[in-house]
């Protein structure tokens, strides 16, 4: 999704408001296509059901979307960026166990989002069965309808590799037209029967949940009206808090008008059951039916695009915060923040196609949609409690009230949605895959880091100086650069020292130790230099924001150039005379790839985690690709990783008898 320039994020202009409408509200904006329809289902249409359903929807939008997300959660911006990983970056220092809620929140948001494109697009395409002449051709669940939805989604995913810079410019006008349509058709039906306005009375919601048979379980369908609320926060960085809050006023009025308009039609349409009809398309005038279906289809495509772009962003953040294995990340256009992840694109496409092939029609997807988003919202509430307490300095009582109110609301939605597990049991495997991948990658790296040994560089300064001057040893490189995890200026890993001195010592004119530090801010890009031995041993720390794709070699060469221009570094001339023909410095990066030694003895948990970690590492991209290194400048070394050597081996010698 196109990212608005950071300079625009803080301003409110007609253009920024238009962009916000095009990017932020795709998911929640298309919920009128199926939310009230799901509440009614195959039940008898009564005043208690219709009024109660609309009242629940209205107050859900008030509390869950407006109060929790628009007013409170948007405050938790990490230098303008939102989402569960941004929120985690803000509060992780206040609780070590917050990593599990973060993984759960990210997993469920990504997983349940796979249903968003098929349910939205299917709901729009199924509207064609109301067009005269097509009612026997476009039937929910038939081969043609499924084929059209699969084709639309496949084309959408195919074009991700080219970026959305061009089509993104049309998102704002299309969504503005969509919400205008919701407002007009909704208001038109309200005007016919203004008594429906009384449905916003919270008593009707109470009556439905308490007195209607199994009324509480209808919350699972009611929740569909707010499934896109989490996306409001995740997409904060695209538009900025002011633009989102202002446009939400227009969006909310349009949504409420559409829901009330549908309820008005339901109360006066003259039959006891829906019989497969969609109240949304029923309130559209006949002459506008085909244009409304076209607009609805475009709106659902935009909603799907927002989900896809948001997934790319979330996985990229997960990679940079060490929650996900390194995978290929590309930037298809020059637009800041726009990325494309081929593997994620393939997984999402496969998942979306599988959803439509399995469920066949939107009505069946309604019964499975929403469960995981309730988990995401609960995890966000938990993380928000830490943010309100420690970052905004709220009193404990106010934080407790926040946790109690929204915890009860979301717990109620969660319990009501638990019934959907039987409709989506096969989907749990996909969620388990995402959760276990994040869990294994994060905690195995923690174990890995725990056993990593560091050494003081100063202890080896003299030895490095002597090695550099020893002409009896062939020169390995003029500038030898090691990537190091050591964030302290005077430390490097023990394995790097062994790499330099063991077996064939690596002689170089300058030894560089380069540390890439991932910051909690999204777009940091700074560096500092420590010269431990004049023109001989240099430590460089590069601070890179968690939303920036690292280009380590490019950064390093730029740093060297600046040091030379500032006369802080003497760029060594190659003694073989080749500088005469090629003035570029001779850089050689060494990447040390680790593998798990057979000489380890672990407890069960650590053994499982580390073995799974190295299997994931095997299928992920290499370090040189992940850090943006040119293959021609890289030497790969493999070293066994010895955590806990086996100590108790009873090996006895026996004497051979002749």
XYZ file of C-alpha atoms in Angstrom, residues 110-434:
325
model
C -2.363 -12.746 10.139
C -4.263 -16.018 10.191
C -7.866 -14.842 10.373
C -7.063 -12.152 7.830
C -6.887 -14.849 5.166
C -10.690 -15.073 5.303
C -11.129 -11.310 4.720
C -10.469 -11.248 0.944
C -12.635 -14.274 0.025
C -15.574 -13.350 2.277
C -15.579 -9.733 1.067
C -15.174 -10.470 -2.647
C -17.647 -13.383 -2.509
C -20.269 -11.203 -0.789
C -19.959 -8.620 -3.563
C -19.992 -11.108 -6.469
C -22.973 -12.975 -4.999
C -24.944 -9.749 -5.395
C -25.074 -10.528 -9.125
C -27.709 -13.196 -8.448
C -30.195 -10.361 -7.949
C -29.679 -9.128 -11.508
C -32.417 -10.351 -13.816
C -31.101 -13.050 -16.096
C -28.204 -13.927 -13.798
C -30.158 -15.341 -10.857
C -29.769 -18.909 -12.141
C -26.149 -18.410 -13.222
C -24.561 -16.598 -10.276
C -25.575 -18.818 -7.384
C -23.705 -18.709 -4.047
C -21.452 -21.736 -3.901
C -21.693 -22.781 -7.533
C -18.642 -23.350 -9.739
C -18.978 -20.105 -11.722
C -19.248 -17.893 -8.637
C -16.281 -19.611 -6.991
C -14.312 -19.321 -10.244
C -14.942 -15.557 -10.492
C -13.826 -15.002 -6.883
C -10.702 -17.154 -7.344
C -9.857 -15.308 -10.569
C -10.194 -11.861 -8.941
C -8.057 -12.876 -5.968
C -5.434 -14.554 -8.178
C -5.059 -11.443 -10.342
C -4.790 -9.290 -7.212
C -2.021 -11.446 -5.735
C -0.205 -11.705 -9.070
C 0.109 -7.939 -9.394
C 1.597 -7.539 -5.903
C 5.089 -8.026 -7.364
C 4.703 -4.818 -9.356
C 3.654 -2.689 -6.389
C 0.455 -0.704 -5.866
C 1.781 2.769 -6.536
C -0.348 3.262 -9.658
C -3.660 1.690 -8.601
C -3.230 3.005 -5.065
C -4.061 6.498 -6.289
C -7.599 5.321 -7.083
C -8.226 3.800 -3.641
C -9.240 7.065 -1.968
C -11.859 8.146 -4.551
C -13.319 4.627 -4.788
C -13.702 4.252 -1.011
C -15.103 7.772 -0.745
C -17.711 6.769 -3.334
C -18.339 3.517 -1.439
C -19.078 5.249 1.855
C -21.192 7.860 0.090
C -23.213 4.993 -1.398
C -23.626 3.392 2.052
C -24.823 6.707 3.472
C -27.276 7.472 0.662
C -28.915 4.048 0.347
C -29.033 3.698 4.139
C -30.523 7.149 4.710
C -33.034 6.553 1.918
C -34.430 3.489 3.693
C -34.343 5.176 7.093
C -36.412 8.022 5.651
C -39.108 5.535 4.639
C -39.407 4.186 8.177
C -37.846 6.602 10.683
C -39.007 4.491 13.620
C -35.921 2.327 13.070
C -33.788 5.075 14.669
C -35.021 3.922 18.077
C -33.023 0.695 17.525
C -29.855 2.426 18.757
C -31.346 2.346 22.262
C -28.996 0.035 24.240
C -32.032 -1.640 25.812
C -32.627 -3.555 22.581
C -29.080 -4.930 22.719
C -29.619 -5.994 26.325
C -32.961 -7.596 25.459
C -31.441 -9.581 22.591
C -28.482 -10.891 24.598
C -30.477 -11.750 27.726
C -33.991 -12.708 26.610
C -33.697 -13.884 22.994
C -33.172 -17.679 22.785
C -29.398 -18.232 22.597
C -29.077 -14.482 22.083
C -25.630 -14.279 23.653
C -24.190 -16.478 20.898
C -25.290 -13.934 18.299
C -22.311 -11.848 19.426
C -20.257 -14.048 17.121
C -22.141 -12.546 14.163
C -22.309 -9.033 15.667
C -18.516 -9.053 15.965
C -18.202 -9.064 12.163
C -19.021 -5.334 12.165
C -15.748 -4.485 13.929
C -13.271 -7.059 12.610
C -11.392 -4.292 10.799
C -10.810 -2.237 13.959
C -7.385 -3.785 14.543
C -6.410 -2.748 11.004
C -7.105 0.884 11.940
C -4.217 0.661 14.375
C -1.966 -1.476 12.177
C -2.262 1.056 9.328
C -1.617 4.084 11.533
C 1.698 4.793 9.844
C 0.104 5.167 6.441
C -1.954 8.250 7.275
C -1.451 9.538 10.800
C -3.725 9.763 13.816
C -5.465 13.043 12.919
C -6.494 11.893 9.463
C -7.856 8.616 10.834
C -9.861 10.284 13.591
C -11.401 12.867 11.290
C -12.342 10.419 8.529
C -13.756 7.952 11.069
C -16.596 10.400 11.763
C -17.726 10.186 8.130
C -17.125 6.436 7.932
C -19.028 5.676 11.133
C -22.056 7.733 10.082
C -22.088 5.913 6.732
C -21.815 2.479 8.366
C -24.539 3.158 10.939
C -26.830 4.581 8.259
C -26.350 1.464 6.128
C -27.030 -0.902 9.036
C -30.142 1.042 10.055
C -31.281 1.113 6.428
C -30.945 -2.660 6.198
C -32.847 -3.046 9.469
C -35.604 -0.780 8.155
C -35.983 -2.970 5.079
C -35.982 -6.139 7.214
C -38.837 -4.868 9.364
C -41.034 -3.958 6.387
C -40.166 -6.487 3.632
C -43.147 -8.698 4.439
C -41.660 -12.193 4.910
C -40.599 -14.104 7.999
C -37.224 -15.317 6.714
C -34.393 -14.025 4.566
C -34.344 -17.129 2.378
C -30.777 -16.471 1.225
C -31.311 -12.786 0.390
C -28.726 -10.164 1.315
C -30.264 -7.107 3.045
C -27.444 -4.948 1.694
C -28.340 -5.424 -1.957
C -32.072 -5.473 -1.186
C -31.974 -1.811 -0.115
C -30.231 -0.774 -3.335
C -32.615 0.659 -5.981
C -33.035 -1.660 -8.975
C -31.623 0.874 -11.409
C -28.441 1.168 -9.329
C -27.957 -2.529 -8.605
C -25.236 -3.307 -11.170
C -23.228 -0.114 -10.413
C -23.499 -0.916 -6.681
C -22.128 -4.426 -7.262
C -19.214 -2.987 -9.270
C -18.450 -0.434 -6.539
C -18.790 -3.134 -3.854
C -16.404 -5.423 -5.744
C -13.841 -2.623 -6.085
C -14.211 -1.833 -2.364
C -13.640 -5.480 -1.420
C -10.563 -5.612 -3.654
C -9.228 -2.547 -1.832
C -10.022 -4.220 1.501
C -8.094 -7.269 0.324
C -5.176 -5.099 -0.795
C -5.031 -3.463 2.628
C -4.892 -6.911 4.226
C -2.125 -8.082 1.892
C -0.003 -4.955 2.365
C -0.560 -5.111 6.120
C 0.605 -8.737 6.146
C 3.777 -7.810 4.270
C 4.456 -5.042 6.787
C 3.768 -7.304 9.786
C 6.063 -10.081 8.557
C 8.796 -7.572 7.720
C 8.561 -6.188 11.270
C 8.574 -9.732 12.647
C 11.771 -10.497 10.707
C 13.506 -7.357 11.920
C 12.426 -7.947 15.539
C 13.598 -11.596 15.340
C 10.137 -13.166 15.426
C 10.264 -14.704 11.947
C 12.905 -16.463 9.802
C 14.588 -14.286 7.223
C 12.813 -14.419 3.881
C 13.267 -12.495 0.664
C 11.878 -8.951 0.944
C 11.679 -6.733 -2.125
C 10.772 -3.127 -2.752
C 8.791 -3.080 -6.027
C 8.643 0.728 -6.268
C 10.464 3.739 -4.897
C 7.535 4.525 -2.606
C 8.735 4.598 0.988
C 7.472 1.709 3.078
C 6.085 -0.319 0.166
C 7.434 -3.866 0.200
C 6.685 -7.209 -1.402
C 7.431 -10.580 0.207
C 7.071 -13.376 -2.369
C 6.758 -16.246 0.122
C 4.062 -14.460 2.156
C 2.227 -13.513 -1.043
C 2.154 -17.174 -2.084
C 0.960 -18.346 1.340
C -1.807 -15.724 1.428
C -2.939 -16.543 -2.108
C -3.005 -20.273 -1.364
C -4.870 -19.661 1.905
C -7.478 -17.382 0.302
C -8.110 -19.812 -2.568
C -8.357 -22.682 -0.100
C -10.914 -20.698 1.934
C -13.230 -20.094 -1.012
C -12.871 -23.681 -2.251
C -13.595 -25.061 1.228
C -16.421 -22.757 2.321
C -17.772 -22.113 -1.219
C -19.964 -19.128 -0.245
C -19.857 -16.077 1.993
C -22.594 -17.365 4.336
C -20.407 -20.311 5.315
C -17.394 -18.067 5.838
C -19.444 -15.813 8.128
C -19.824 -18.785 10.454
C -16.031 -19.158 10.667
C -14.898 -15.538 10.562
C -13.927 -13.454 13.573
C -12.677 -15.986 16.124
C -8.987 -15.171 15.827
C -9.508 -11.401 15.688
C -11.031 -11.575 19.174
C -7.745 -13.080 20.378
C -5.823 -10.286 18.649
C -7.971 -7.665 20.356
C -7.532 -9.286 23.762
C -3.753 -9.291 23.320
C -3.815 -5.640 22.229
C -5.823 -4.798 25.359
C -3.204 -6.510 27.518
C -0.318 -4.660 25.846
C -2.280 -1.402 26.023
C -2.573 -1.771 29.808
C 1.222 -1.621 30.010
C 1.324 1.319 27.618
C -1.287 3.308 29.560
C 0.375 2.534 32.895
C 4.044 3.028 32.041
C 4.109 5.294 28.984
C 1.089 7.536 29.553
C 1.421 7.288 33.343
C -2.256 6.508 33.962
C -3.259 5.742 37.537
C -3.666 2.049 38.318
C -7.394 2.495 38.910
C -7.988 3.925 35.416
C -5.897 1.164 33.849
C -7.927 -1.407 35.796
C -11.182 0.147 34.532
C -9.875 0.020 30.957
C -8.839 -3.631 31.367
C -12.155 -4.554 33.020
C -14.448 -2.861 30.484
C -12.720 -3.960 27.302
C -11.589 -7.254 28.747
C -15.232 -8.167 29.468
C -16.420 -6.970 26.046
C -13.740 -8.865 24.161
C -13.989 -11.933 26.379
C -17.711 -12.032 25.616
C -16.981 -11.843 21.897
C -14.323 -14.525 22.287
C -16.662 -16.930 24.105
C -19.393 -16.309 21.524
C -16.906 -16.959 18.722
C -15.590 -20.172 20.286
C -18.572 -21.915 18.718
C -17.017 -21.125 15.332
C -14.093 -23.469 15.964
C -16.111 -26.419 14.676
C -16.542 -24.540 11.381
C -12.862 -23.719 11.100
C -11.023 -26.560 12.819
C -8.828 -27.120 9.761
C -7.796 -23.472 9.928
C -6.273 -23.995 13.374
C -3.363 -25.872 11.779
C -2.442 -22.751 9.830
C -2.576 -20.645 13.003
C -0.518 -23.215 14.881
C 2.088 -23.106 12.096
C 2.426 -19.312 12.349
